[in-house]
PDB file of C-alpha atoms in Angstrom:
ATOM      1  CA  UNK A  13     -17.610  -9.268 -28.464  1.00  0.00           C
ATOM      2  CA  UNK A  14     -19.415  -6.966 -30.559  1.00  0.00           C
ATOM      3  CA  UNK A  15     -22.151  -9.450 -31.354  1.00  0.00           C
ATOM      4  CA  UNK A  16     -19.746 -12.458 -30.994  1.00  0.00           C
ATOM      5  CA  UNK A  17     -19.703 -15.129 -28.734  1.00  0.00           C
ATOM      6  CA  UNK A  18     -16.343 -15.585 -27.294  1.00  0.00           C
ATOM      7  CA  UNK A  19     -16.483 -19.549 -26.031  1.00  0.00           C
ATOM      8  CA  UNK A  20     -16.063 -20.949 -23.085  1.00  0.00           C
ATOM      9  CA  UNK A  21     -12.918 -23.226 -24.372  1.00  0.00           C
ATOM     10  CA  UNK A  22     -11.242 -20.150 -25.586  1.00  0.00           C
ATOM     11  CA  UNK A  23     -11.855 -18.114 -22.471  1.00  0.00           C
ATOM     12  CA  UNK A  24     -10.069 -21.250 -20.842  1.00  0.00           C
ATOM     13  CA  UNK A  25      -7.569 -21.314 -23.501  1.00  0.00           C
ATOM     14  CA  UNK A  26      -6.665 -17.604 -23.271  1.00  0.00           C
ATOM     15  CA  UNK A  27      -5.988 -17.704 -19.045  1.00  0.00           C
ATOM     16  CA  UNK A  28      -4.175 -21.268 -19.954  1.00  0.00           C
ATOM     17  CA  UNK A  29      -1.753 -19.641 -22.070  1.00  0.00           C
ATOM     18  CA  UNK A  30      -1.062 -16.352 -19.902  1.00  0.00           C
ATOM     19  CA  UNK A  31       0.027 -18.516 -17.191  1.00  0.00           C
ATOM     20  CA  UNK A  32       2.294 -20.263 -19.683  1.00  0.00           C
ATOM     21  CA  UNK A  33       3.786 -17.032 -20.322  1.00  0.00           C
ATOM     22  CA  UNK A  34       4.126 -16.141 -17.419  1.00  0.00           C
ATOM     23  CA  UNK A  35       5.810 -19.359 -16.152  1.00  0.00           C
ATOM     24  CA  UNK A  36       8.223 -19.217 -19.692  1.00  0.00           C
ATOM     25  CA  UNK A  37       8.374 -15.291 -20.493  1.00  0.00           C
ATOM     26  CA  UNK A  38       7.266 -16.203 -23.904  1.00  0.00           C
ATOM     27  CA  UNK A  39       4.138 -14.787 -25.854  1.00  0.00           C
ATOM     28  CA  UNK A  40       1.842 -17.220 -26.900  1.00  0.00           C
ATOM     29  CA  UNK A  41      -1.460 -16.744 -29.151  1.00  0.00           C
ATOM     30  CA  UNK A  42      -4.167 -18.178 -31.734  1.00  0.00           C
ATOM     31  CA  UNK A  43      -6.067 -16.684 -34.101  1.00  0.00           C
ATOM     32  CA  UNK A  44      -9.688 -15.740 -33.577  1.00  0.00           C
ATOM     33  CA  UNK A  45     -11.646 -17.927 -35.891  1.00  0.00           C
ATOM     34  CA  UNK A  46     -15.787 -17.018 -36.602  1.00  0.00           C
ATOM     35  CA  UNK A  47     -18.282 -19.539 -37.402  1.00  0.00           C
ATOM     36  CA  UNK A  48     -20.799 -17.955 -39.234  1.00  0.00           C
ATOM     37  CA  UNK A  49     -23.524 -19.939 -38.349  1.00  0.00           C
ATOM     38  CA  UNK A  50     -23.356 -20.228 -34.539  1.00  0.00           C
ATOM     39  CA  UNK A  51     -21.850 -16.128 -34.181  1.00  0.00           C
ATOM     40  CA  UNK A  52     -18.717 -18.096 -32.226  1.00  0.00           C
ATOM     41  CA  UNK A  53     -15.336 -17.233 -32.068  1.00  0.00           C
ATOM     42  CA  UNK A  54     -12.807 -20.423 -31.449  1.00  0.00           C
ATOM     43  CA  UNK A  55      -9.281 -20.725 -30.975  1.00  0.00           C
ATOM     44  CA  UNK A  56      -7.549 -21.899 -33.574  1.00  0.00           C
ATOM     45  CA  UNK A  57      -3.366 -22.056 -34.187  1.00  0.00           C
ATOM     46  CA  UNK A  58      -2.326 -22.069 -30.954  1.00  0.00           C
ATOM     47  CA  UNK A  59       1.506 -21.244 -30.919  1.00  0.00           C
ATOM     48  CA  UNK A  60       4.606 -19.531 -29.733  1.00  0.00           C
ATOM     49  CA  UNK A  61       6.499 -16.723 -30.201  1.00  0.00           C
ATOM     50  CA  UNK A  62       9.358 -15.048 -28.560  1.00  0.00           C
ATOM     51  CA  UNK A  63       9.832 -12.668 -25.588  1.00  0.00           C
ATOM     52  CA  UNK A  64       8.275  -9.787 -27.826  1.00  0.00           C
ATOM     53  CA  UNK A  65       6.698 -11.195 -30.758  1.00  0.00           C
ATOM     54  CA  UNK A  66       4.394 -14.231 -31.666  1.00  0.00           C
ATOM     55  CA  UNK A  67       3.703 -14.686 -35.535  1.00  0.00           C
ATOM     56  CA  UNK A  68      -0.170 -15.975 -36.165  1.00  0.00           C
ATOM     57  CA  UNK A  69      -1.320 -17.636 -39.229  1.00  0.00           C
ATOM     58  CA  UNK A  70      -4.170 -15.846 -39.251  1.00  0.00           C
ATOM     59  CA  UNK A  71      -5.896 -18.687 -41.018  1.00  0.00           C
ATOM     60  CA  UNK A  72      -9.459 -20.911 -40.057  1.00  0.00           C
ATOM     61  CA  UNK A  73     -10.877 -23.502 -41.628  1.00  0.00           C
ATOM     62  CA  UNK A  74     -13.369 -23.786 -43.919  1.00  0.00           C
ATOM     63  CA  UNK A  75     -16.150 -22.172 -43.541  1.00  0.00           C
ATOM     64  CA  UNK A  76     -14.754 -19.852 -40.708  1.00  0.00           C
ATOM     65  CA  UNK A  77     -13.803 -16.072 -40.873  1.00  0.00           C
ATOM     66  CA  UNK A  78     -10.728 -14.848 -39.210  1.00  0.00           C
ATOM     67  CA  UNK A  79     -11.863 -11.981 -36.927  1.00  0.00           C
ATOM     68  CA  UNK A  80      -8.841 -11.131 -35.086  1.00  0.00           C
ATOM     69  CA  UNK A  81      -6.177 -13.113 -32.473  1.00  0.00           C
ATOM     70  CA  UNK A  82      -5.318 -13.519 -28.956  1.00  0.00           C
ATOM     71  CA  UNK A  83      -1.622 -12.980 -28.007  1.00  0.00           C
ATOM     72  CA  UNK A  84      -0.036 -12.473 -24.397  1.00  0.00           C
ATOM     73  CA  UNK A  85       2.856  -9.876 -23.539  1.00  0.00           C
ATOM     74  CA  UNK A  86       5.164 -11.382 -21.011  1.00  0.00           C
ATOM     75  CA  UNK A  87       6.642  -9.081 -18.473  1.00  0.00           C
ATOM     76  CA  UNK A  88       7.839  -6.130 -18.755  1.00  0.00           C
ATOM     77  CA  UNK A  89       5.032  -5.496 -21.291  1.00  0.00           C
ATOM     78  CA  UNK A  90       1.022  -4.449 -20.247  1.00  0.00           C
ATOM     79  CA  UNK A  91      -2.243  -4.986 -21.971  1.00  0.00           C
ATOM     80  CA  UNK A  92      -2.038  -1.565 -23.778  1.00  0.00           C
ATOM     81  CA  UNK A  93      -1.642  -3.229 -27.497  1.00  0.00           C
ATOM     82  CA  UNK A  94       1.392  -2.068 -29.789  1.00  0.00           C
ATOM     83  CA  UNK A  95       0.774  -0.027 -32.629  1.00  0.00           C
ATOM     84  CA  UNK A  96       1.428  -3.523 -34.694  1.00  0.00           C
ATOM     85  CA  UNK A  97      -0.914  -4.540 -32.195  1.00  0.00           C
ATOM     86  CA  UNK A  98      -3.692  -1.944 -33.367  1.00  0.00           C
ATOM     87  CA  UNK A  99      -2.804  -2.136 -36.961  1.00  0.00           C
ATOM     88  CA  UNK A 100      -3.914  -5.825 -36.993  1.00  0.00           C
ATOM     89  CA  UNK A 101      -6.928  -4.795 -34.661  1.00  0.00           C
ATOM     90  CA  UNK A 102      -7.868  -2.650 -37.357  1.00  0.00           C
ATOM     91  CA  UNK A 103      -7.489  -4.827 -40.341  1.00  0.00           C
ATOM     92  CA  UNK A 104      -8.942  -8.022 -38.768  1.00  0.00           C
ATOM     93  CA  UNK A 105     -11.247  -6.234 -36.334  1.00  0.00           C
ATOM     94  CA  UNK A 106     -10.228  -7.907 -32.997  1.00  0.00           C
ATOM     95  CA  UNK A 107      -6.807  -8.030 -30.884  1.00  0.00           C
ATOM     96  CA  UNK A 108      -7.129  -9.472 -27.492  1.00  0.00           C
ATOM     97  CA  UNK A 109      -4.338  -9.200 -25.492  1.00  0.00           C
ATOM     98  CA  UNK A 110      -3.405 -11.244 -21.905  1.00  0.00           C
ATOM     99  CA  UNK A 111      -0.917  -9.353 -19.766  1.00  0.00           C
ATOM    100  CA  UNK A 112       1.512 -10.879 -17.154  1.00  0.00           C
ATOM    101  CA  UNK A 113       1.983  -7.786 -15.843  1.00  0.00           C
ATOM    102  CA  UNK A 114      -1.803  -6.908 -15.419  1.00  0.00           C
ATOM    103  CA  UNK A 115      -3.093  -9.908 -14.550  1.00  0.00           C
ATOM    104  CA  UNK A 116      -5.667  -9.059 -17.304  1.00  0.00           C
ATOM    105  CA  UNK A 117      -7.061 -10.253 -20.688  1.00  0.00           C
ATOM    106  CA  UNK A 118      -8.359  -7.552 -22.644  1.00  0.00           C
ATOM    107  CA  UNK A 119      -9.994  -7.687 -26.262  1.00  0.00           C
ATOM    108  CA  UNK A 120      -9.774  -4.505 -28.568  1.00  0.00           C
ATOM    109  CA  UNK A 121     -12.844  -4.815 -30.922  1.00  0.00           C
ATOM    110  CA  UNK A 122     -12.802  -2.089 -33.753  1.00  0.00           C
ATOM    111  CA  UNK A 123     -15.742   0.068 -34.147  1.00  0.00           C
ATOM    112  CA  UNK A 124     -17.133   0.977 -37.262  1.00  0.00           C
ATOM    113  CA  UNK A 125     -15.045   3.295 -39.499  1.00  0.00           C
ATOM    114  CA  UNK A 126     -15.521   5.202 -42.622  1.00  0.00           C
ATOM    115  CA  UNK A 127     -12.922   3.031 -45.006  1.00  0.00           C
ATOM    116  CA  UNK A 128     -11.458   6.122 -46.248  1.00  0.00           C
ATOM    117  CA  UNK A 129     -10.296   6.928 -42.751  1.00  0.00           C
ATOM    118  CA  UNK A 130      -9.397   3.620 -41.798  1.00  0.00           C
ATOM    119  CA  UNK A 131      -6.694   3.343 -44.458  1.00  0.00           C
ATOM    120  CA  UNK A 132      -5.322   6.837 -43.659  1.00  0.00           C
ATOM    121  CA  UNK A 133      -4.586   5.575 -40.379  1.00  0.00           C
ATOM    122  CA  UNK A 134      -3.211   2.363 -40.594  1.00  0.00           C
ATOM    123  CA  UNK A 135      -0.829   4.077 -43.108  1.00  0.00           C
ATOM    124  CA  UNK A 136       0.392   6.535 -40.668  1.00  0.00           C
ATOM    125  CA  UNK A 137       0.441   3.694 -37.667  1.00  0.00           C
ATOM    126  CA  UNK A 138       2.407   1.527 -40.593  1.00  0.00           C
ATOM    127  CA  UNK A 139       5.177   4.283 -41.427  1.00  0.00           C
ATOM    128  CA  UNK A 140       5.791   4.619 -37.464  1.00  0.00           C
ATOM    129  CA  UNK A 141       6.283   0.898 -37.175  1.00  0.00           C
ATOM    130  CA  UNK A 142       8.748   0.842 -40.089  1.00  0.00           C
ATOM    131  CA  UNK A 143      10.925   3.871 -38.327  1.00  0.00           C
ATOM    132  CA  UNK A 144      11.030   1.418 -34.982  1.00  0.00           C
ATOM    133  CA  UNK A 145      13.721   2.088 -33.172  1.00  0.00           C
ATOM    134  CA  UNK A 146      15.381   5.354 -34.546  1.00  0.00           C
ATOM    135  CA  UNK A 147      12.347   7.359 -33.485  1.00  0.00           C
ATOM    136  CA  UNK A 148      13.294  10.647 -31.955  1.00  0.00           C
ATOM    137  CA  UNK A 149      11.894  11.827 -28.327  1.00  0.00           C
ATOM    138  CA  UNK A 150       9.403  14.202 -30.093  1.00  0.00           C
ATOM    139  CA  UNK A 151       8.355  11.450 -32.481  1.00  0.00           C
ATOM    140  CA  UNK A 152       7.952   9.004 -29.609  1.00  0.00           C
ATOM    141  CA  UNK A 153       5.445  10.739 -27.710  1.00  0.00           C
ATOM    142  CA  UNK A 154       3.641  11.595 -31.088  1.00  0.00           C
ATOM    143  CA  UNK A 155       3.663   7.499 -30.930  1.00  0.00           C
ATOM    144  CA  UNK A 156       2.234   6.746 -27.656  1.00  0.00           C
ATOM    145  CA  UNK A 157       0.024   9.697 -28.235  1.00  0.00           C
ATOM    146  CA  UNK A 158      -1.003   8.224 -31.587  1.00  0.00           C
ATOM    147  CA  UNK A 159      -1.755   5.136 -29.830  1.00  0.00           C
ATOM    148  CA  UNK A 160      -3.838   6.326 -27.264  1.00  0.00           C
ATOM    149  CA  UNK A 161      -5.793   8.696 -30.440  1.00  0.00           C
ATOM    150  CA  UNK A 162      -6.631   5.128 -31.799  1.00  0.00           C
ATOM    151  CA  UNK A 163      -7.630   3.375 -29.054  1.00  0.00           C
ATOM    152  CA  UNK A 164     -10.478   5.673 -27.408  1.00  0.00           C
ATOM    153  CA  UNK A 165     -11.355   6.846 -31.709  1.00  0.00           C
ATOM    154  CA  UNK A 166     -11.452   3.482 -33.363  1.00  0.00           C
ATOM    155  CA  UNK A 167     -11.900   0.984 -30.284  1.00  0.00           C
ATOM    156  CA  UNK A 168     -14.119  -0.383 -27.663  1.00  0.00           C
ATOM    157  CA  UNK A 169     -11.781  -2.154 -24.964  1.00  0.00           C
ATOM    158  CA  UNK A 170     -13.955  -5.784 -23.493  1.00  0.00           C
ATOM    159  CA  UNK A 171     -11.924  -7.044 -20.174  1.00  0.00           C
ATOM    160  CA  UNK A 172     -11.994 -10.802 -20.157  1.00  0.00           C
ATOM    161  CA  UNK A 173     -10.250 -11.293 -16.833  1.00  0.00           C
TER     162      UNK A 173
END
C-alpha cells in the first residue's frame, strides 16, 4: 500500500473480522501500525464498536508509526468511507474499510497533498461532520458530492478482497 507491505496476518485478520461483523452487525477494527524497518503494516488494537461506529486507539508500540486503521461497516453500510472516514484517511494517511454489504475490503491510501490544501479540506469535511444530522437536502448532496471530490482528488482506492 503505497510502498507498504500489508501482512499476511493482517490480510487474515481483516476477512476474520468482516465475517464477525457480519455474523454480529457490529463494526470491528485495529489500527494500522508501521514498522519502520521492515516497511510492514500490522494489526494492532483489535476491538469493537457499535452498529455505526468503532473508536480506535490509534496507538503502536514503540518504535512503530500509526499509518491509518482498518474498520468494517455492517449492513446497511458499503465500502464507500464516511466523511469521518476520509478525515482520518487524510490525517493518518490510510483507512481501509471491509464491507458486509460488498463483500469487499478496500484501503483508501492518501496521495500526496500540498499541506496548505490538505488542512482547507479537512476543515470543510470537519464543519459538515459537526452539522450531522440537520443537514438540509441541498447541503446533503453538496456532502456526498464532497465525498466523492475527495476520494478520486486526494485518494488512490487498493481492493484487498
Amino acid at each position: 500500500l503505497n510502498s507498504f507491505i500489508l501482512k499476511d496476518e493482517t490480510i487474515s485478520l481483516m476477512k476474520d473480522l468482516l465475517e464477525r461483523t457480519s455474523n454480529t452487525g457490529l463494526e470491528h477494527g485495529f489500527d494500522l501500525c508501521l514498522n519502520p524497518k521492515t516497511r510492514k503494516l500490522t494489526s494492532r488494537n483489535t476491538c469493537i464498536g457499535t452498529n455505526y461506529e468503532v473508536s480506535l486507539k490509534e496507538e503502536c508500540r514503540r518504535g512503530e508509526t500509526c499509518k491509518g486503521v482498518y474498520h468494517t461497516h455492517p449492513i446497511p453500510f458499503s465500502s464507500e468511507p464516511s466523511m469521518a472516514d476520509l478525515v482520518s484517511g487524510l490525517v493518518r494517511g490510510i483507512n481501509c474499510i471491509g464491507s458486509v454489504k460488498d463483500n469487499t475490503i478496500k484501503c483508501y491510501v492518501k496521495k500526496k497533498i500540498p499541506e496548505k490544501e490538505e488542512s482547507i479540506v479537512i476543515e470543510e469535511a470537519n464543519k459538515l461532520i459537526e452539522k450531522g444530522y440537520r443537514l438540509t437536502v441541498d447541503e446533503m448532496f453538496m456532502k456526498m458530492g464532497f465525498q466523492d471530490y475527495i476520494i478520486k482528488k486526494y485518494f488512490e482506492t487498493i481492493d484487498i478482497k
